[in-house]
Coordinates of C-alpha atoms (C1' of nucleotides) in Angstrom, one line a residue:
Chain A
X1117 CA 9.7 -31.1 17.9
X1118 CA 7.8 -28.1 17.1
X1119 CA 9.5 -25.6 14.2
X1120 CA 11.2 -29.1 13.0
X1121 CA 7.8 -30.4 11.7
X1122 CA 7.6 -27.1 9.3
X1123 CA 10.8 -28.2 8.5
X1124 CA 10.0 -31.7 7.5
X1125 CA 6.7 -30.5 6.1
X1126 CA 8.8 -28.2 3.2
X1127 CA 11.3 -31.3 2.6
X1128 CA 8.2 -33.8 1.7
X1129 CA 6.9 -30.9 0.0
X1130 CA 10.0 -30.2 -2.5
X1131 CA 10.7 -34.2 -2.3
X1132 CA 7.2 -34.7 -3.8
X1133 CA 8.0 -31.8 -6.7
X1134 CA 11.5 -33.5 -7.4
X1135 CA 9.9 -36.8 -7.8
X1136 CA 6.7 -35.6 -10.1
X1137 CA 9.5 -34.7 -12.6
X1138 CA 11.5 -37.4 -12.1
X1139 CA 11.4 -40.1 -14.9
X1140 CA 8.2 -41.5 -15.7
X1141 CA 8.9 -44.0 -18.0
X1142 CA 6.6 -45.2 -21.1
X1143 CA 3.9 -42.7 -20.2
X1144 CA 3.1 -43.6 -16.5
X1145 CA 1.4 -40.9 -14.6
X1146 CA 1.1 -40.2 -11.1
X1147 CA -2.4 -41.9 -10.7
X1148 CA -1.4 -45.0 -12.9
X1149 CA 1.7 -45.8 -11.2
X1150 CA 0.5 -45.4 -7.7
X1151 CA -2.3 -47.5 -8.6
X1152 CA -0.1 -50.0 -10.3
X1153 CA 2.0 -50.2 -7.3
X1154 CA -0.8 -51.0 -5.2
X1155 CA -2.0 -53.6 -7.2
X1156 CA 1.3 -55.0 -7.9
X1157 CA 2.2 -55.1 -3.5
X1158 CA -1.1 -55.7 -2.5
X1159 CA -2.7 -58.2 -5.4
X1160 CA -6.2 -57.9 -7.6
X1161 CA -8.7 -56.0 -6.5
X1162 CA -12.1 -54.6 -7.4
X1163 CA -12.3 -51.5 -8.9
X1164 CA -14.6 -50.2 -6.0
X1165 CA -12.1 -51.4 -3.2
X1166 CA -8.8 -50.0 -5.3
X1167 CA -11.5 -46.4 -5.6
X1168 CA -11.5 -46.4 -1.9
X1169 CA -7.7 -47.1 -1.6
X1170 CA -6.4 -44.4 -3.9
X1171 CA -8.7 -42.4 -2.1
X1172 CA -10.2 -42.0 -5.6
X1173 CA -13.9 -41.4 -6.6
X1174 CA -15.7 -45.0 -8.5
X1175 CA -16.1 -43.2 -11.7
X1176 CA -12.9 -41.8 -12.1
X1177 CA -11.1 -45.6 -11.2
X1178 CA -13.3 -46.6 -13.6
X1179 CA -11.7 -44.1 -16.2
X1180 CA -8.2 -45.0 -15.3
X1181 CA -8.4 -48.1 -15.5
X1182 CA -10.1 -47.9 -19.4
X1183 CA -7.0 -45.6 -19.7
X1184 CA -4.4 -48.6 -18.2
X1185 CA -6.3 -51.5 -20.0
X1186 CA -6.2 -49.6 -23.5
X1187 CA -2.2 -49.3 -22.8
X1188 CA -2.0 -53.0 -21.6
X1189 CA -1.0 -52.7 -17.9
X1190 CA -4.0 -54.2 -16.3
X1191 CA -6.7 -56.7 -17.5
X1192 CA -10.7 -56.7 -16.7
X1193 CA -11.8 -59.7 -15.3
X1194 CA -15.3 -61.0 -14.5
X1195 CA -16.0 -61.7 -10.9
X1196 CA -17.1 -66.0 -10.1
X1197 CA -19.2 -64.7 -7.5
X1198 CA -20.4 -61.7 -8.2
X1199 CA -21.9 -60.7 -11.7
X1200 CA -21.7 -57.1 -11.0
X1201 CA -17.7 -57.0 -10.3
X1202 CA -14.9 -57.1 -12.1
X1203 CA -11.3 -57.9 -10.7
X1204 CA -8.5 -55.5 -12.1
X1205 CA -4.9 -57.3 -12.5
X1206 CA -1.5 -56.1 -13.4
X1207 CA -0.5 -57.7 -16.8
X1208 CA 3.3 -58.7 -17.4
X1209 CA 3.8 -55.7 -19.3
X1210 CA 2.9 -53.5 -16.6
X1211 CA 5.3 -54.9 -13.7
X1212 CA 7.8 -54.6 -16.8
X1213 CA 7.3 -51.0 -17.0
X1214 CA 6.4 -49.6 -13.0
X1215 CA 10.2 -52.2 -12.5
X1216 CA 11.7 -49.7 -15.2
X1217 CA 10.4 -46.7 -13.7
X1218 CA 11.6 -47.9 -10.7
X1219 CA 14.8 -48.7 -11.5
X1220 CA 15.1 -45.3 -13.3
X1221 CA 13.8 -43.2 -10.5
X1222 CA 16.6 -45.4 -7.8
X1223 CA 19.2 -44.2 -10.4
X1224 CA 18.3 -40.2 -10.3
X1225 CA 18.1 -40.4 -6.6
X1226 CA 20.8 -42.2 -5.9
X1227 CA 23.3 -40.2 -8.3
X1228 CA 21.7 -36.7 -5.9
X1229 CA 22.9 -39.0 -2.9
X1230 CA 25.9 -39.7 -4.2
X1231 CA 26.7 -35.9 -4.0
X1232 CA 26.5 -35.5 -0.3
X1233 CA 28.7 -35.2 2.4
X1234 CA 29.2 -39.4 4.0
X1235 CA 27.9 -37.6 7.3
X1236 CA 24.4 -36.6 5.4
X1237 CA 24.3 -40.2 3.8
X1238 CA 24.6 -41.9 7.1
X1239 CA 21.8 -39.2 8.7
X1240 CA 19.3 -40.4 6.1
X1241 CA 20.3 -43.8 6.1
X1242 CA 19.6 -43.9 9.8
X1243 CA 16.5 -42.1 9.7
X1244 CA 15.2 -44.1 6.7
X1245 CA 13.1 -47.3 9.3
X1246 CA 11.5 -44.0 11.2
X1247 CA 10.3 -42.2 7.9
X1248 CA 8.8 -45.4 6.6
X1249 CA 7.2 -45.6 10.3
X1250 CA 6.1 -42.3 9.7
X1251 CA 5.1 -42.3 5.9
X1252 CA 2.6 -45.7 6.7
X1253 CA 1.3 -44.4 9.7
Chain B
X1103 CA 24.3 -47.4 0.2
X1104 CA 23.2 -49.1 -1.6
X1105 CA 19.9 -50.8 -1.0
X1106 CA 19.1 -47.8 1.1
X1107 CA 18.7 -45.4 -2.1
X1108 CA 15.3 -48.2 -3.0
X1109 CA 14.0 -47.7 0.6
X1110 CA 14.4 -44.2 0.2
X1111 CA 12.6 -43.9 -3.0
X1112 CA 9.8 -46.3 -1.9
X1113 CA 9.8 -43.5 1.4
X1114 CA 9.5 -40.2 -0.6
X1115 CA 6.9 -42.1 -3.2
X1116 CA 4.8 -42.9 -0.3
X1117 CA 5.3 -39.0 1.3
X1118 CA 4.5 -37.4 -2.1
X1119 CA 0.9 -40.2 -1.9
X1120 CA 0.3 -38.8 1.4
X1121 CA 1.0 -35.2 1.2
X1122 CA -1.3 -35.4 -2.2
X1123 CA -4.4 -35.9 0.0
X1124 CA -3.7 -33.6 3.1
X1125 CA -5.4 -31.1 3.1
X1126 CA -5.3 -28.6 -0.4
X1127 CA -7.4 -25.2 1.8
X1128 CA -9.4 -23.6 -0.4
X1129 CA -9.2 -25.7 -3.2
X1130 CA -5.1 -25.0 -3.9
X1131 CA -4.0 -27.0 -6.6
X1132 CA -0.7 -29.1 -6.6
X1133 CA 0.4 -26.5 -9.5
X1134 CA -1.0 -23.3 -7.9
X1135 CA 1.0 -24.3 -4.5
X1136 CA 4.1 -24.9 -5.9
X1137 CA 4.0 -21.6 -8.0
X1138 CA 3.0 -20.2 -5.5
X1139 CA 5.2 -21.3 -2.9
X1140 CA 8.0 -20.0 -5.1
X1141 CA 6.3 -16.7 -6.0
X1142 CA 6.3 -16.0 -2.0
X1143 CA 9.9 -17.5 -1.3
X1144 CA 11.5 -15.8 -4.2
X1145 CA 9.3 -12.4 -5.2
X1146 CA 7.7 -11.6 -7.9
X1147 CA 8.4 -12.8 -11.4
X1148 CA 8.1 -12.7 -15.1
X1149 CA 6.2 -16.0 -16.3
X1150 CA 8.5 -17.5 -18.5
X1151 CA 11.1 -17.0 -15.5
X1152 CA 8.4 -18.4 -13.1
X1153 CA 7.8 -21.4 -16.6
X1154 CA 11.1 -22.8 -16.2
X1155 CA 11.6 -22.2 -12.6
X1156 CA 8.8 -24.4 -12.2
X1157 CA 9.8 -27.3 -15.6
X1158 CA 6.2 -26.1 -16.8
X1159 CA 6.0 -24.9 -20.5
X1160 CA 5.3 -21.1 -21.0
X1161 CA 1.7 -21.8 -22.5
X1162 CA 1.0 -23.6 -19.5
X1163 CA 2.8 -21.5 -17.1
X1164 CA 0.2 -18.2 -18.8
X1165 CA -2.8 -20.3 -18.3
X1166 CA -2.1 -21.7 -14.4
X1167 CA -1.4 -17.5 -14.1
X1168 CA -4.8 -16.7 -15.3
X1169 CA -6.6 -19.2 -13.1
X1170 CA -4.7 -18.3 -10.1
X1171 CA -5.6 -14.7 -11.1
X1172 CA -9.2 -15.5 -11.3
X1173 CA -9.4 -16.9 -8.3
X1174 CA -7.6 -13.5 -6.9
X1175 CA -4.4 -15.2 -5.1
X1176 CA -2.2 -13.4 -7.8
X1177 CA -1.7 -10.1 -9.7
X1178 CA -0.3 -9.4 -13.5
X1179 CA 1.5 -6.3 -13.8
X1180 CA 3.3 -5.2 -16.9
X1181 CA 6.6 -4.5 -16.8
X1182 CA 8.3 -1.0 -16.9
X1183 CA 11.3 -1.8 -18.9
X1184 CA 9.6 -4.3 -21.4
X1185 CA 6.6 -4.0 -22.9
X1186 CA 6.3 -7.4 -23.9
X1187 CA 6.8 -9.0 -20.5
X1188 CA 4.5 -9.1 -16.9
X1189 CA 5.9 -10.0 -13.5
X1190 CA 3.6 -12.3 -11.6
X1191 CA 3.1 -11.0 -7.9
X1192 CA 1.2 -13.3 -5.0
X1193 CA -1.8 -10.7 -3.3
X1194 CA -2.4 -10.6 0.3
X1195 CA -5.1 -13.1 -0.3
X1196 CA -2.8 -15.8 -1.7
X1197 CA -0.2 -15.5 0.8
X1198 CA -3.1 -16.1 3.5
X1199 CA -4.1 -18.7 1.3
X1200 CA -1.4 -20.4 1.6
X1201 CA -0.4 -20.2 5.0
X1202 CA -3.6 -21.4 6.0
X1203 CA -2.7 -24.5 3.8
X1204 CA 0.6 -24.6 5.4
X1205 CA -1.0 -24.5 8.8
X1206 CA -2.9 -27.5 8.0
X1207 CA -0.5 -29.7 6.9
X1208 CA 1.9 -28.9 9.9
X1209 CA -0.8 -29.9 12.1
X1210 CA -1.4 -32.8 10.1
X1211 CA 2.3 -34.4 9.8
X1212 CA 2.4 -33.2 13.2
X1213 CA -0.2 -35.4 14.8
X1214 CA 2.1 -38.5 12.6
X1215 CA 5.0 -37.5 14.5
X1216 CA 3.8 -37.3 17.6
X1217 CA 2.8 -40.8 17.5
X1218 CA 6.4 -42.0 16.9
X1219 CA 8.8 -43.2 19.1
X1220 CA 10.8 -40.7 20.7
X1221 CA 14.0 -42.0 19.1
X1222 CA 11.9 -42.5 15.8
X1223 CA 11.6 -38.4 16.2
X1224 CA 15.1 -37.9 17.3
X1225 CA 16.6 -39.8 14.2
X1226 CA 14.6 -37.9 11.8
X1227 CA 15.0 -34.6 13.1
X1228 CA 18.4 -34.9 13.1
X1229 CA 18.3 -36.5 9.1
X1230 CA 16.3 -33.3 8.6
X1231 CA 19.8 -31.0 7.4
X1232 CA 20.7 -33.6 5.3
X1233 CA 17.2 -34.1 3.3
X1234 CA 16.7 -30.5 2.8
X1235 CA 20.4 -30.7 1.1
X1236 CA 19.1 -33.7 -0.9
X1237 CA 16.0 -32.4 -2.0
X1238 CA 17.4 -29.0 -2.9
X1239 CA 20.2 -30.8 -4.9
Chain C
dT1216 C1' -33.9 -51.2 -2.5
dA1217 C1' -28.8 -51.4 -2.3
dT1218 C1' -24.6 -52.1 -4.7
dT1219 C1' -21.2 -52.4 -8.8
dG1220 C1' -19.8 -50.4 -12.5
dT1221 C1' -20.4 -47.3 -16.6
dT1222 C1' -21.7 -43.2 -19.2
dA1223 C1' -22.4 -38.1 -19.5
dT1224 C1' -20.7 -33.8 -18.5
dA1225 C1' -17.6 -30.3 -16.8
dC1226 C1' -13.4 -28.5 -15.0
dT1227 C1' -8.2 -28.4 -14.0
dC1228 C1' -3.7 -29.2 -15.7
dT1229 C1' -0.6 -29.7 -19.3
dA1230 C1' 1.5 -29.8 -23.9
dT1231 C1' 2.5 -28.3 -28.8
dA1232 C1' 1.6 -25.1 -32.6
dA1233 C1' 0.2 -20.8 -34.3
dC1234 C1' -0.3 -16.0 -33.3
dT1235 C1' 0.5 -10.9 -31.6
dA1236 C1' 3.2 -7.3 -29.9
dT1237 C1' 7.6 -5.6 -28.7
dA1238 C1' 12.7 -5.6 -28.9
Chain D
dT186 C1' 14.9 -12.0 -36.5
dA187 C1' 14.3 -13.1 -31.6
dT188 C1' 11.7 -12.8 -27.4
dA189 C1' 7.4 -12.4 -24.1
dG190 C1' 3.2 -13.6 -23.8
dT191 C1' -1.4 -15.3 -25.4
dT192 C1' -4.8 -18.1 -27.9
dA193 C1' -6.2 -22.5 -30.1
dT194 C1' -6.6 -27.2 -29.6
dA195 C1' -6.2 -31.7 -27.6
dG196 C1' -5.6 -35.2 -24.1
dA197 C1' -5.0 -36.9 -19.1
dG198 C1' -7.0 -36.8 -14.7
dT199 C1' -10.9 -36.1 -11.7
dA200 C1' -15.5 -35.1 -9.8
dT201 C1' -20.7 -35.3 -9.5
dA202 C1' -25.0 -36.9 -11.5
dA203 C1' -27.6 -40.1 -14.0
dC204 C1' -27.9 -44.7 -15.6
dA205 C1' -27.7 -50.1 -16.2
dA206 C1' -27.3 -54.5 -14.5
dT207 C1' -27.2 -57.6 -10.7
dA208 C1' -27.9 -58.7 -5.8

DNA sequence: TATTGTTATACTCTATAACTATA
DNA sequence: TATAGTTATAGAGTATAACAATA
């Protein structure tokens, strides 16, 4: 699987364009909703830790999530243990809006779906459990 | 498919996360390598072609042209038939740029792939025809 | 002294509005 | 008057450096 990689390299690349203009509902950028996603999957976290996940520096979390908490899609709280820390959490409003934008981005792709041949539907559909392998790994 | 479409969203959102922090040689921009990319795949270009080519606004289409041309990877030249207009053309520099950058990310999605299964591999390769369709769509 | 988070500052990216030059 | 491009201005996003409070 050599030239395929370039291949598959250029279809993540124009996927990722496609999606950056896709939607965005009520404002969410590309840093807010993958950090709302990850709070949302993986629970409340310290700003440090989500930093380090979003492969972000501690200042700028810091920033974004002033920006998220002045819109009302996560909440500061103080850490028990730990006077230092805070613990950022997804409010209601904000699994509201990232289920929106997630419903609207399911429709756009799934209306470009519905425009291809049932043999290119089945491809991806079958290569959808590797991708995910390949997209986590 | 219909549940599929959700996989495949959550699939291309996580891509887009991961491609984000490959690499970027030479301190490329998301913006710059996507104008770029197109500047190389289709030729030179006026900006307000290269502005909705790219769903940027013609403000911000001038201003991403004069950074890119600061930093030498482009070239303004005015236009013999209109004196109004420039075509924006990539310089030696910027296609090395960016092959360089290209290089890097093969080798990087590479390495993922290669620690798939073999029938992980197979399926994908063989959606690859049918994502290019769906991204281009 | 080390760690958690914030503030200060600067740069990219992007948009809308106002402007200049040419058609 | 319409079009090509630029300039002015403003806000999001992000980084590094300097700082505060707590451990």
């Amino acid at each position: 699987m050599k030239q395929p990689v370039t291949e598959l390299v250029d279809v993540l690349e124009q996927a990722s364009r496609l999606l950056r203009r896709l939607s965005t509902a009520g404002g969410l950028s590309a840093a807010a909703s993958s950090a709302l996603i990850r709070l949302i999957r993986e629970g409340p976290m310290r700003i440090t830790e989500l930093a380090h996940a979003e492969a972000a520096s501690q200042p700028g979390m810091t920033q974004l999530v002033t920006r998220m908490e002045r819109e009302g899609w996560v909440r500061r709280t103080p850490c028990a243990d730990d006077r230092r820390a805070v613990t950022v959490t997804v409010t209601p409003e904000g699994a509201d809006l990232m289920a929106r934008r997630r419903a609207e981005r399911t429709d756009a792709v799934g209306a470009l779906v519905d425009g291809l041949a049932p043999a290119d539907r089945a491809a991806i559909a079958a290569a959808l459990p590797a991708l995910a392998r390949l997209v986590n790994s």
